[in-house]
Short mmCIF file of N, CA and C in Angstrom, two decimals:
data_model
loop_
_atom_site.label_atom_id
_atom_site.label_comp_id
_atom_site.label_asym_id
_atom_site.label_seq_id
_atom_site.Cartn_x
_atom_site.Cartn_y
_atom_site.Cartn_z
N MET R 1 0.81 -1.20 0.05
CA MET R 1 0.02 -0.06 -0.10
C MET R 1 0.95 1.18 -0.13
N SER R 2 2.14 1.38 0.52
CA SER R 2 2.95 2.41 0.39
C SER R 2 3.38 2.83 -0.90
N ASP R 3 2.95 2.26 -1.99
CA ASP R 3 3.15 2.62 -3.33
C ASP R 3 2.11 3.40 -3.96
N LEU R 4 1.19 3.64 -3.24
CA LEU R 4 -0.15 4.50 -3.46
C LEU R 4 0.34 6.05 -3.30
N THR R 5 -0.18 7.03 -4.41
CA THR R 5 -0.19 8.10 -4.02
C THR R 5 -1.12 8.71 -3.01
N GLU R 6 -0.87 9.85 -2.47
CA GLU R 6 -1.85 10.45 -1.59
C GLU R 6 -3.18 10.47 -2.21
N GLN R 7 -3.22 11.02 -3.70
CA GLN R 7 -4.49 11.01 -4.22
C GLN R 7 -5.09 9.69 -4.38
N GLN R 8 -4.38 8.75 -4.96
CA GLN R 8 -4.91 7.19 -4.87
C GLN R 8 -5.63 6.95 -3.60
N ARG R 9 -4.79 7.09 -2.38
CA ARG R 9 -5.32 6.60 -1.28
C ARG R 9 -6.71 7.40 -0.84
N LEU R 10 -6.78 8.70 -1.20
CA LEU R 10 -7.94 9.35 -0.88
C LEU R 10 -9.26 8.76 -1.86
N GLU R 11 -8.70 8.56 -3.19
CA GLU R 11 -9.82 8.09 -3.96
C GLU R 11 -10.29 6.63 -3.47
N LEU R 12 -9.50 5.87 -3.14
CA LEU R 12 -9.82 4.49 -2.53
C LEU R 12 -10.67 4.79 -1.27
N GLU R 13 -10.26 5.47 -0.41
CA GLU R 13 -11.15 5.72 0.77
C GLU R 13 -12.37 6.29 0.39
N ALA R 14 -12.40 7.20 -0.52
CA ALA R 14 -13.90 7.80 -0.89
C ALA R 14 -14.79 6.63 -1.53
N ALA R 15 -13.94 5.93 -2.41
CA ALA R 15 -14.92 4.81 -2.91
C ALA R 15 -15.43 3.83 -1.78
N ALA R 16 -14.53 3.46 -0.96
CA ALA R 16 -15.04 2.61 0.12
C ALA R 16 -16.20 3.21 0.91
N PHE R 17 -16.04 4.37 1.31
CA PHE R 17 -17.05 5.19 2.06
C PHE R 17 -18.41 5.29 1.16
N ARG R 18 -18.40 5.59 -0.11
CA ARG R 18 -19.42 5.77 -0.90
C ARG R 18 -20.21 4.19 -0.85
N ARG R 19 -19.24 3.06 -0.92
CA ARG R 19 -19.88 1.61 -0.98
C ARG R 19 -20.46 1.30 0.39
N LEU R 20 -19.88 1.72 1.50
CA LEU R 20 -20.52 1.69 2.71
C LEU R 20 -21.78 2.27 2.93
N VAL R 21 -22.03 3.69 2.40
CA VAL R 21 -23.22 4.17 2.47
C VAL R 21 -24.19 3.69 1.68
N ALA R 22 -23.87 3.05 0.50
CA ALA R 22 -24.88 2.45 -0.56
C ALA R 22 -25.36 1.28 0.14
N HIS R 23 -24.25 0.53 0.89
CA HIS R 23 -24.61 -0.88 1.58
C HIS R 23 -25.62 -0.49 2.69
N LEU R 24 -25.57 0.64 3.47
CA LEU R 24 -26.42 0.78 4.62
C LEU R 24 -27.73 1.31 4.04
N ARG R 25 -27.79 2.04 2.91
CA ARG R 25 -28.97 2.42 2.27
C ARG R 25 -29.83 1.19 1.97
N THR R 26 -29.35 0.05 1.48
CA THR R 26 -30.05 -1.21 1.09
C THR R 26 -30.43 -1.85 2.18
N ARG R 27 -29.62 -1.83 3.32
CA ARG R 27 -29.92 -2.62 4.50
C ARG R 27 -31.05 -1.82 5.54
N THR R 28 -32.17 -1.43 5.21
CA THR R 28 -33.12 -0.64 5.88
C THR R 28 -33.58 -1.58 7.07
N ASP R 29 -33.40 -2.94 6.91
CA ASP R 29 -33.68 -3.85 7.85
C ASP R 29 -32.74 -3.92 9.22
N VAL R 30 -31.57 -3.12 9.07
CA VAL R 30 -30.70 -3.37 10.03
C VAL R 30 -30.92 -1.77 10.87
N GLN R 31 -31.33 -1.90 12.15
CA GLN R 31 -31.68 -0.71 12.81
C GLN R 31 -30.37 -0.09 13.43
N ASN R 32 -30.40 1.45 13.56
CA ASN R 32 -29.31 2.00 14.11
C ASN R 32 -28.88 1.49 15.42
N ILE R 33 -29.81 1.13 16.29
CA ILE R 33 -29.20 0.63 17.66
C ILE R 33 -28.65 -0.61 17.31
N ASP R 34 -29.12 -1.49 16.17
CA ASP R 34 -28.28 -2.69 16.35
C ASP R 34 -26.82 -2.43 15.87
N LEU R 35 -26.73 -1.35 14.99
CA LEU R 35 -25.16 -1.05 14.33
C LEU R 35 -24.61 -0.52 15.86
N MET R 36 -25.26 0.36 16.65
CA MET R 36 -24.52 0.78 17.76
C MET R 36 -23.92 -0.25 18.59
N ASN R 37 -24.81 -1.25 19.02
CA ASN R 37 -24.72 -2.33 19.92
C ASN R 37 -23.51 -3.29 19.29
N LEU R 38 -23.48 -3.55 17.89
CA LEU R 38 -22.31 -4.39 17.56
C LEU R 38 -21.30 -3.69 17.06
N ALA R 39 -21.43 -2.50 16.52
CA ALA R 39 -20.16 -1.59 15.89
C ALA R 39 -19.75 -0.41 16.61
N GLY R 40 -20.60 0.05 17.50
CA GLY R 40 -20.30 1.23 18.09
C GLY R 40 -20.42 2.57 17.25
N PHE R 41 -20.85 2.35 16.25
CA PHE R 41 -21.48 3.56 15.51
C PHE R 41 -22.70 3.06 14.61
N CYS R 42 -23.28 4.25 14.08
CA CYS R 42 -24.44 4.02 13.22
C CYS R 42 -24.51 4.97 12.16
N ARG R 43 -25.51 5.04 11.54
CA ARG R 43 -25.74 5.88 10.25
C ARG R 43 -25.63 7.39 10.83
N ASN R 44 -26.26 7.76 11.98
CA ASN R 44 -26.33 9.07 12.42
C ASN R 44 -24.80 9.52 12.66
N CYS R 45 -24.15 8.46 13.26
CA CYS R 45 -22.53 8.83 13.60
C CYS R 45 -21.90 9.20 12.28
N LEU R 46 -22.14 8.23 11.30
CA LEU R 46 -21.36 8.55 10.03
C LEU R 46 -21.84 9.92 9.30
N SER R 47 -23.15 10.37 9.61
CA SER R 47 -23.46 11.60 9.18
C SER R 47 -22.90 12.63 9.77
N ASN R 48 -22.82 12.64 11.13
CA ASN R 48 -22.07 13.48 11.98
C ASN R 48 -20.51 13.48 11.68
N TRP R 49 -19.96 12.51 11.37
CA TRP R 49 -18.46 12.58 11.05
C TRP R 49 -18.45 13.18 9.72
N TYR R 50 -19.26 13.08 8.69
CA TYR R 50 -19.29 13.66 7.40
C TYR R 50 -19.39 15.29 7.73
N ARG R 51 -20.47 15.66 8.47
CA ARG R 51 -20.68 17.06 8.75
C ARG R 51 -19.42 17.68 9.25
N GLU R 52 -18.90 17.01 10.16
CA GLU R 52 -17.57 17.56 11.13
C GLU R 52 -16.47 17.72 10.28
N ALA R 53 -16.23 16.69 9.31
CA ALA R 53 -15.07 16.88 8.23
C ALA R 53 -15.50 18.05 7.38
N ALA R 54 -16.75 18.32 6.99
CA ALA R 54 -16.93 19.60 6.11
C ALA R 54 -16.55 20.67 7.05
N GLU R 55 -17.18 20.61 8.37
CA GLU R 55 -16.97 22.06 9.18
C GLU R 55 -15.34 22.13 9.27
N GLU R 56 -14.65 21.34 9.38
CA GLU R 56 -13.15 21.30 9.60
C GLU R 56 -12.64 22.02 8.30
N ARG R 57 -13.22 21.87 7.21
CA ARG R 57 -12.66 22.43 5.93
C ARG R 57 -13.42 23.72 5.53
N GLY R 58 -14.27 24.12 6.53
CA GLY R 58 -15.09 25.58 6.17
C GLY R 58 -16.20 25.37 5.37
N LEU R 59 -16.69 24.04 5.07
CA LEU R 59 -17.72 24.02 4.22
C LEU R 59 -18.99 23.83 4.97
N PRO R 60 -20.09 24.59 4.60
CA PRO R 60 -21.42 24.60 5.28
C PRO R 60 -22.22 23.33 4.86
N VAL R 61 -22.22 22.54 5.81
CA VAL R 61 -23.08 21.24 5.61
C VAL R 61 -24.04 21.12 6.91
N SER R 62 -25.27 21.19 6.60
CA SER R 62 -26.05 21.02 7.88
C SER R 62 -26.29 19.82 8.26
N LYS R 63 -26.72 19.59 9.60
CA LYS R 63 -27.10 18.14 10.03
C LYS R 63 -28.07 17.47 9.03
N ASP R 64 -29.31 18.35 8.70
CA ASP R 64 -30.07 17.58 8.00
C ASP R 64 -29.48 17.10 6.51
N ALA R 65 -28.75 17.95 5.91
CA ALA R 65 -28.01 17.69 4.74
C ALA R 65 -27.14 16.40 4.83
N SER R 66 -26.33 16.44 5.86
CA SER R 66 -25.50 15.30 6.23
C SER R 66 -26.33 13.82 6.33
N ARG R 67 -27.35 14.04 7.02
CA ARG R 67 -28.22 12.68 7.19
C ARG R 67 -28.82 12.39 5.93
N GLU R 68 -29.32 13.34 5.27
CA GLU R 68 -29.75 12.94 3.82
C GLU R 68 -28.82 12.32 2.81
N MET R 69 -27.46 12.60 3.00
CA MET R 69 -26.34 12.10 2.29
C MET R 69 -26.35 10.58 2.75
N VAL R 70 -26.21 10.37 3.93
CA VAL R 70 -26.24 8.96 4.51
C VAL R 70 -27.39 8.21 4.31
N TYR R 71 -28.51 8.71 4.57
CA TYR R 71 -29.74 7.92 4.44
C TYR R 71 -30.20 7.68 3.06
N GLY R 72 -29.96 8.72 2.16
CA GLY R 72 -30.45 8.71 0.67
C GLY R 72 -31.84 9.50 0.79
N MET R 73 -32.48 9.98 1.91
CA MET R 73 -33.73 10.56 1.84
C MET R 73 -33.67 11.50 3.15
N PRO R 74 -34.68 12.31 3.37
CA PRO R 74 -34.82 12.98 4.53
C PRO R 74 -34.84 12.12 5.79
N TYR R 75 -33.91 12.36 6.78
CA TYR R 75 -34.01 11.58 8.07
C TYR R 75 -35.36 11.09 8.62
N GLU R 76 -36.28 12.20 8.54
CA GLU R 76 -37.65 12.00 9.02
C GLU R 76 -38.62 10.95 8.33
N ASP R 77 -38.14 10.85 6.87
CA ASP R 77 -38.77 10.08 6.04
C ASP R 77 -38.22 8.57 6.35
N TRP R 78 -37.01 8.27 6.62
CA TRP R 78 -36.28 7.04 6.64
C TRP R 78 -36.90 6.67 7.90
N LYS R 79 -37.04 7.62 9.16
CA LYS R 79 -37.42 7.04 10.43
C LYS R 79 -38.98 6.61 10.42
N ARG R 80 -39.70 7.04 9.59
CA ARG R 80 -41.11 6.83 9.42
C ARG R 80 -41.10 5.61 8.80
N LEU R 81 -40.36 5.41 7.69
CA LEU R 81 -40.64 4.14 6.87
C LEU R 81 -39.82 2.88 7.45
N TYR R 82 -38.72 3.18 7.96
CA TYR R 82 -37.89 1.93 8.45
C TYR R 82 -37.56 1.73 9.96
N GLN R 83 -37.65 2.91 10.80
CA GLN R 83 -37.04 2.77 12.07
C GLN R 83 -38.32 2.19 12.98
N ASN R 84 -37.76 1.11 13.76
CA ASN R 84 -38.73 0.32 14.70
C ASN R 84 -38.26 1.02 16.12
N GLU R 85 -39.30 0.70 17.01
CA GLU R 85 -38.92 0.97 18.32
C GLU R 85 -38.10 -0.10 18.92
N ALA R 86 -36.87 0.53 19.50
CA ALA R 86 -36.14 -0.34 20.12
C ALA R 86 -36.56 -1.29 21.20
N SER R 87 -36.25 -2.58 21.21
CA SER R 87 -36.81 -3.64 22.29
C SER R 87 -35.95 -3.29 23.61
N ASP R 88 -36.58 -3.71 24.60
CA ASP R 88 -35.82 -3.73 26.10
C ASP R 88 -34.35 -4.03 25.91
N SER R 89 -34.37 -5.31 25.32
CA SER R 89 -33.06 -5.90 25.31
C SER R 89 -32.02 -5.15 24.53
N GLN R 90 -32.45 -4.40 23.51
CA GLN R 90 -31.60 -3.63 22.70
C GLN R 90 -31.23 -2.40 23.40
N LYS R 91 -32.17 -1.77 24.27
CA LYS R 91 -31.95 -0.62 25.07
C LYS R 91 -30.87 -1.18 26.08
N ALA R 92 -31.17 -2.22 26.76
CA ALA R 92 -30.31 -2.49 27.89
C ALA R 92 -28.75 -2.93 27.36
N ALA R 93 -28.58 -3.38 26.01
CA ALA R 93 -27.48 -3.67 25.57
C ALA R 93 -26.76 -2.33 25.05
N PHE R 94 -27.60 -1.23 24.73
CA PHE R 94 -26.88 -0.03 24.36
C PHE R 94 -26.49 0.77 25.62
N ALA R 95 -27.20 0.59 26.72
CA ALA R 95 -26.92 1.13 28.09
C ALA R 95 -25.39 0.57 28.67
N ALA R 96 -25.40 -0.79 28.40
CA ALA R 96 -24.37 -1.52 28.86
C ALA R 96 -23.01 -1.15 28.11
N ASN R 97 -23.28 -0.85 26.82
CA ASN R 97 -22.03 -0.73 25.82
C ASN R 97 -21.70 0.82 25.96
N ASN R 98 -22.53 1.73 26.33
CA ASN R 98 -22.36 3.26 26.33
C ASN R 98 -22.69 3.89 27.56
N PRO R 99 -21.93 3.49 28.73
CA PRO R 99 -22.17 4.20 30.05
C PRO R 99 -22.13 5.45 30.19
N HIS R 100 -21.47 6.10 29.14
CA HIS R 100 -21.05 7.57 29.10
C HIS R 100 -22.38 8.42 28.81
N LYS R 101 -23.41 7.78 28.06
CA LYS R 101 -24.59 8.43 27.52
C LYS R 101 -25.62 8.42 28.49
#
């Protein structure tokens, strides 16, 4: 991997990011709380990281715009169409894995 130029590395990382986002858009059956419990991040985290990266570069990206970029639609629409109420066991796992929240 050390033979890659900085530009090639950036392009590969961007391609991997776009593929992750596309994959998450197709897996509407996977709830954010499941992602948080298993991986420690979710779609909202990803959208926050995107927005923070934009802000670091002086680019105006709103919370709603960054979420729409990740979800592929307005966040409220995604919640209405795909988000289920977290079960008690999901909430307990989240609390156990995220004691700082």
